[in-house]
């Protein structure tokens, strides 16, 4: 559990910030709100309600993370009471706010608090790190890795070498967040790993998450 990626920025200065939003006192419609800055317009746009289209049987999400997706899109990673979800909007920069394309993450180990980033020449490889609560790992609040592309999970519930007992804290204070996408190095994906009891570390892949 910890910091998530709250911003997505394009080279021309178009930027999006996400936050948890609810309009009821009991948070019954909790989800992700967005603040959008378009430099061509010169003012902020705010979504007044959550942007996710909720899957059947899921009442709320929260604590979202966002990343650029493809040329003009945005992806949100957020968790509900029992699952983590990805919500996609491919035409976000063209004015669409339709996040009805939803993918539920594999739930074998009870992931929560996801962070998301994308990489690749087409910015269509989705990387997720999340805390696991139902696994058999000996580490407190261990962090696992997922990768999603072309409608398939190409990595799921992977404990990277950098996320093993030599680097994680046993006190449940492990946090990760992705570094921003660099158009000059499209196949690089990197994240920061930190906790209360050890040094901060940068973990880097130069091949879209195949090796780290």
mmCIF file of C-alpha atoms in Angstrom:
data_model
loop_
_atom_site.group_PDB
_atom_site.id
_atom_site.type_symbol
_atom_site.label_atom_id
_atom_site.label_comp_id
_atom_site.label_asym_id
_atom_site.label_seq_id
_atom_site.Cartn_x
_atom_site.Cartn_y
_atom_site.Cartn_z
ATOM 1 C CA UNK A 1 0.000 0.000 0.000
ATOM 2 C CA UNK A 2 1.259 3.483 -0.670
ATOM 3 C CA UNK A 3 1.695 6.187 -3.323
ATOM 4 C CA UNK A 4 0.036 5.626 -6.660
ATOM 5 C CA UNK A 5 0.577 7.223 -10.052
ATOM 6 C CA UNK A 6 -1.851 10.132 -10.009
ATOM 7 C CA UNK A 7 -0.874 12.004 -13.188
ATOM 8 C CA UNK A 8 -0.547 11.424 -16.933
ATOM 9 C CA UNK A 9 1.189 14.035 -19.105
ATOM 10 C CA UNK A 10 1.570 14.345 -22.890
ATOM 11 C CA UNK A 11 4.562 16.042 -24.584
ATOM 12 C CA UNK A 12 2.471 19.083 -25.546
ATOM 13 C CA UNK A 13 1.498 19.747 -21.925
ATOM 14 C CA UNK A 14 -1.951 18.110 -21.948
ATOM 15 C CA UNK A 15 -2.242 16.604 -18.475
ATOM 16 C CA UNK A 16 -4.665 14.577 -16.356
ATOM 17 C CA UNK A 17 -4.735 14.189 -12.581
ATOM 18 C CA UNK A 18 -6.830 11.566 -10.793
ATOM 19 C CA UNK A 19 -8.322 11.466 -7.309
ATOM 20 C CA UNK A 20 -10.884 9.450 -5.374
ATOM 21 C CA UNK A 21 -14.368 10.953 -5.670
ATOM 22 C CA UNK A 22 -17.755 10.376 -4.054
ATOM 23 C CA UNK A 23 -20.871 12.550 -4.025
ATOM 24 C CA UNK A 24 -22.728 10.728 -1.237
ATOM 25 C CA UNK A 25 -22.010 10.814 2.498
ATOM 26 C CA UNK A 26 -21.690 7.025 2.675
ATOM 27 C CA UNK A 27 -19.382 6.872 -0.377
ATOM 28 C CA UNK A 28 -21.824 4.555 -2.153
ATOM 29 C CA UNK A 29 -20.782 5.932 -5.574
ATOM 30 C CA UNK A 30 -17.081 6.189 -4.862
ATOM 31 C CA UNK A 31 -14.745 5.999 -7.827
ATOM 32 C CA UNK A 32 -12.152 7.941 -9.784
ATOM 33 C CA UNK A 33 -12.498 11.613 -10.610
ATOM 34 C CA UNK A 34 -10.313 13.384 -13.157
ATOM 35 C CA UNK A 35 -8.955 16.905 -13.519
ATOM 36 C CA UNK A 36 -7.924 17.662 -17.117
ATOM 37 C CA UNK A 37 -5.637 20.475 -18.276
ATOM 38 C CA UNK A 38 -5.709 21.256 -22.000
ATOM 39 C CA UNK A 39 -3.121 23.942 -22.850
ATOM 40 C CA UNK A 40 -5.057 24.796 -26.012
ATOM 41 C CA UNK A 41 -8.058 25.768 -23.849
ATOM 42 C CA UNK A 42 -6.117 27.197 -20.925
ATOM 43 C CA UNK A 43 -8.401 26.053 -18.121
ATOM 44 C CA UNK A 44 -9.142 22.967 -16.037
ATOM 45 C CA UNK A 45 -11.987 20.544 -16.682
ATOM 46 C CA UNK A 46 -13.258 18.421 -13.784
ATOM 47 C CA UNK A 47 -15.431 15.323 -13.904
ATOM 48 C CA UNK A 48 -18.339 15.723 -11.483
ATOM 49 C CA UNK A 49 -18.907 11.988 -10.925
ATOM 50 C CA UNK A 50 -16.727 8.895 -11.128
ATOM 51 C CA UNK A 51 -15.710 8.006 -14.664
ATOM 52 C CA UNK A 52 -15.666 4.214 -14.348
ATOM 53 C CA UNK A 53 -18.549 2.160 -15.728
ATOM 54 C CA UNK A 54 -18.940 -0.357 -12.931
ATOM 55 C CA UNK A 55 -18.985 -4.100 -13.684
ATOM 56 C CA UNK A 56 -22.045 -6.068 -12.616
ATOM 57 C CA UNK A 57 -22.005 -6.687 -8.881
ATOM 58 C CA UNK A 58 -19.337 -4.061 -8.138
ATOM 59 C CA UNK A 59 -20.632 -1.017 -6.267
ATOM 60 C CA UNK A 60 -17.558 1.152 -5.821
ATOM 61 C CA UNK A 61 -13.904 1.512 -6.689
ATOM 62 C CA UNK A 62 -11.298 3.746 -5.200
ATOM 63 C CA UNK A 63 -7.714 4.880 -4.873
ATOM 64 C CA UNK A 64 -7.116 4.924 -8.618
ATOM 65 C CA UNK A 65 -3.880 5.183 -10.568
ATOM 66 C CA UNK A 66 -3.705 6.433 -14.174
ATOM 67 C CA UNK A 67 -1.398 6.258 -17.179
ATOM 68 C CA UNK A 68 -1.405 7.262 -20.829
ATOM 69 C CA UNK A 69 -2.653 4.460 -23.085
ATOM 70 C CA UNK A 70 -1.944 4.372 -26.836
ATOM 71 C CA UNK A 71 -1.819 7.722 -28.651
ATOM 72 C CA UNK A 72 -4.835 9.447 -27.161
ATOM 73 C CA UNK A 73 -6.071 7.138 -24.424
ATOM 74 C CA UNK A 74 -6.035 6.768 -20.668
ATOM 75 C CA UNK A 75 -6.123 3.699 -18.435
ATOM 76 C CA UNK A 76 -7.239 3.651 -14.793
ATOM 77 C CA UNK A 77 -6.239 0.951 -12.306
ATOM 78 C CA UNK A 78 -8.393 0.862 -9.162
ATOM 79 C CA UNK A 79 -9.557 -1.679 -6.625
ATOM 80 C CA UNK A 80 -13.018 -2.606 -5.419
ATOM 81 C CA UNK A 81 -13.766 -4.613 -2.290
ATOM 82 C CA UNK A 82 -12.509 -7.900 -3.744
ATOM 83 C CA UNK A 83 -10.841 -7.171 -7.092
ATOM 84 C CA UNK A 84 -8.506 -4.877 -9.005
ATOM 85 C CA UNK A 85 -9.737 -3.459 -12.312
ATOM 86 C CA UNK A 86 -8.406 -1.751 -15.421
ATOM 87 C CA UNK A 87 -10.693 0.784 -17.135
ATOM 88 C CA UNK A 88 -9.796 1.970 -20.657
ATOM 89 C CA UNK A 89 -10.750 5.031 -22.725
ATOM 90 C CA UNK A 90 -8.872 5.059 -26.048
ATOM 91 C CA UNK A 91 -10.175 8.428 -27.293
ATOM 92 C CA UNK A 92 -9.740 10.450 -24.129
ATOM 93 C CA UNK A 93 -7.839 13.301 -25.767
ATOM 94 C CA UNK A 94 -10.523 13.545 -28.433
ATOM 95 C CA UNK A 95 -13.125 14.343 -25.781
ATOM 96 C CA UNK A 96 -14.411 10.890 -24.858
ATOM 97 C CA UNK A 97 -14.941 10.142 -21.182
ATOM 98 C CA UNK A 98 -16.223 6.599 -21.774
ATOM 99 C CA UNK A 99 -14.390 4.159 -19.510
ATOM 100 C CA UNK A 100 -16.821 1.291 -20.100
ATOM 101 C CA UNK A 101 -14.062 -1.050 -21.331
ATOM 102 C CA UNK A 102 -13.166 -2.900 -18.131
ATOM 103 C CA UNK A 103 -10.764 -5.761 -17.454
ATOM 104 C CA UNK A 104 -10.703 -7.479 -14.066
ATOM 105 C CA UNK A 105 -7.269 -8.517 -12.901
ATOM 106 C CA UNK A 106 -6.622 -12.152 -11.954
ATOM 107 C CA UNK A 107 -7.616 -12.528 -8.313
ATOM 108 C CA UNK A 108 -5.680 -15.595 -7.208
ATOM 109 C CA UNK A 109 -3.864 -13.753 -4.428
ATOM 110 C CA UNK A 110 -6.261 -10.920 -3.587
ATOM 111 C CA UNK A 111 -4.493 -7.898 -5.111
ATOM 112 C CA UNK A 112 -5.226 -4.351 -3.954
ATOM 113 C CA UNK A 113 -3.776 -0.832 -4.205
ATOM 114 C CA UNK A 114 -2.686 -1.154 -7.865
ATOM 115 C CA UNK A 115 -0.369 1.230 -9.683
ATOM 116 C CA UNK A 116 -0.269 1.332 -13.492
ATOM 117 C CA UNK A 117 2.028 2.433 -16.306
ATOM 118 C CA UNK A 118 2.205 1.718 -20.046
ATOM 119 C CA UNK A 119 5.128 1.226 -22.413
ATOM 120 C CA UNK A 120 5.950 0.110 -25.948
ATOM 121 C CA UNK A 121 6.206 1.741 -29.373
ATOM 122 C CA UNK A 122 2.398 2.032 -29.422
ATOM 123 C CA UNK A 123 2.082 2.615 -25.662
ATOM 124 C CA UNK A 124 -0.223 -0.410 -25.446
ATOM 125 C CA UNK A 125 1.619 -2.657 -22.963
ATOM 126 C CA UNK A 126 0.040 -2.208 -19.545
ATOM 127 C CA UNK A 127 2.072 -2.873 -16.401
ATOM 128 C CA UNK A 128 0.538 -3.204 -12.931
ATOM 129 C CA UNK A 129 2.052 -3.572 -9.483
ATOM 130 C CA UNK A 130 -0.229 -4.381 -6.558
ATOM 131 C CA UNK A 131 -0.100 -5.476 -2.932
ATOM 132 C CA UNK A 132 -1.195 -9.054 -2.250
ATOM 133 C CA UNK A 133 -3.148 -10.013 0.862
ATOM 134 C CA UNK A 134 -4.064 -13.675 0.307
ATOM 135 C CA UNK A 135 -0.840 -15.224 -0.930
ATOM 136 C CA UNK A 136 1.628 -17.496 0.801
ATOM 137 C CA UNK A 137 4.567 -15.106 0.591
ATOM 138 C CA UNK A 138 6.575 -14.883 3.820
ATOM 139 C CA UNK A 139 6.917 -11.116 3.377
ATOM 140 C CA UNK A 140 4.500 -8.643 4.910
ATOM 141 C CA UNK A 141 2.222 -7.074 2.283
ATOM 142 C CA UNK A 142 4.246 -8.427 -0.681
ATOM 143 C CA UNK A 143 4.106 -6.701 -4.073
ATOM 144 C CA UNK A 144 3.506 -8.604 -7.305
ATOM 145 C CA UNK A 145 3.643 -7.746 -11.006
ATOM 146 C CA UNK A 146 1.132 -8.130 -13.893
ATOM 147 C CA UNK A 147 1.396 -7.295 -17.600
ATOM 148 C CA UNK A 148 -1.522 -6.936 -20.056
ATOM 149 C CA UNK A 149 -1.427 -6.599 -23.868
ATOM 150 C CA UNK A 150 -3.769 -7.341 -26.774
ATOM 151 C CA UNK A 151 -6.500 -8.646 -24.504
ATOM 152 C CA UNK A 152 -4.296 -11.110 -22.628
ATOM 153 C CA UNK A 153 -2.420 -11.231 -19.346
ATOM 154 C CA UNK A 154 1.165 -11.992 -20.393
ATOM 155 C CA UNK A 155 2.363 -11.916 -16.775
ATOM 156 C CA UNK A 156 0.314 -12.535 -13.640
ATOM 157 C CA UNK A 157 1.136 -12.757 -9.918
ATOM 158 C CA UNK A 158 4.866 -12.531 -10.616
ATOM 159 C CA UNK A 159 7.224 -11.806 -7.747
ATOM 160 C CA UNK A 160 10.170 -10.075 -9.384
ATOM 161 C CA UNK A 161 13.641 -10.671 -7.982
ATOM 162 C CA UNK A 162 13.714 -7.043 -6.885
ATOM 163 C CA UNK A 163 10.548 -7.674 -4.860
ATOM 164 C CA UNK A 164 11.832 -10.611 -2.823
ATOM 165 C CA UNK A 165 12.852 -10.791 0.828
ATOM 166 C CA UNK A 166 16.229 -9.152 0.199
ATOM 167 C CA UNK A 167 14.516 -5.924 -0.768
ATOM 168 C CA UNK A 168 11.087 -5.873 0.868
ATOM 169 C CA UNK A 169 10.317 -4.928 4.429
ATOM 170 C CA UNK A 170 8.588 -7.376 6.718
ATOM 171 C CA UNK A 171 6.718 -4.551 8.402
ATOM 172 C CA UNK A 172 4.117 -4.078 5.702
ATOM 173 C CA UNK A 173 5.421 -0.690 4.646
ATOM 174 C CA UNK A 174 6.424 -1.582 1.077
ATOM 175 C CA UNK A 175 5.448 0.990 -1.555
ATOM 176 C CA UNK A 176 5.993 1.220 -5.298
ATOM 177 C CA UNK A 177 5.198 3.763 -7.973
ATOM 178 C CA UNK A 178 6.080 3.887 -11.653
ATOM 179 C CA UNK A 179 8.324 6.473 -13.270
ATOM 180 C CA UNK A 180 6.737 8.512 -16.082
ATOM 181 C CA UNK A 181 6.787 7.162 -19.623
ATOM 182 C CA UNK A 182 9.680 8.546 -21.709
ATOM 183 C CA UNK A 183 8.858 8.790 -25.470
ATOM 184 C CA UNK A 184 12.595 8.707 -26.221
ATOM 185 C CA UNK A 185 12.807 5.249 -24.607
ATOM 186 C CA UNK A 186 9.429 3.656 -25.366
ATOM 187 C CA UNK A 187 10.406 0.132 -24.307
ATOM 188 C CA UNK A 188 11.605 1.200 -20.873
ATOM 189 C CA UNK A 189 9.378 0.771 -17.831
ATOM 190 C CA UNK A 190 10.715 1.614 -14.395
ATOM 191 C CA UNK A 191 9.421 1.886 -10.860
ATOM 192 C CA UNK A 192 10.603 3.005 -7.442
ATOM 193 C CA UNK A 193 10.559 0.555 -4.536
ATOM 194 C CA UNK A 194 10.754 1.884 -1.005
ATOM 195 C CA UNK A 195 9.821 1.036 2.567
ATOM 196 C CA UNK A 196 10.435 2.324 6.047
ATOM 197 C CA UNK A 197 13.381 0.047 6.792
ATOM 198 C CA UNK A 198 15.689 0.043 3.740
ATOM 199 C CA UNK A 199 17.116 2.218 0.996
ATOM 200 C CA UNK A 200 15.003 3.380 -1.932
ATOM 201 C CA UNK A 201 15.616 1.430 -5.159
ATOM 202 C CA UNK A 202 14.925 2.030 -8.852
ATOM 203 C CA UNK A 203 13.889 -1.100 -10.777
ATOM 204 C CA UNK A 204 14.208 -0.847 -14.565
ATOM 205 C CA UNK A 205 13.234 -2.950 -17.583
ATOM 206 C CA UNK A 206 14.426 -2.024 -21.078
ATOM 207 C CA UNK A 207 12.284 -4.668 -22.843
ATOM 208 C CA UNK A 208 8.717 -3.848 -21.780
ATOM 209 C CA UNK A 209 8.815 -5.874 -18.582
ATOM 210 C CA UNK A 210 10.231 -9.138 -19.955
ATOM 211 C CA UNK A 211 13.395 -8.800 -17.856
ATOM 212 C CA UNK A 212 14.279 -6.442 -15.008
#
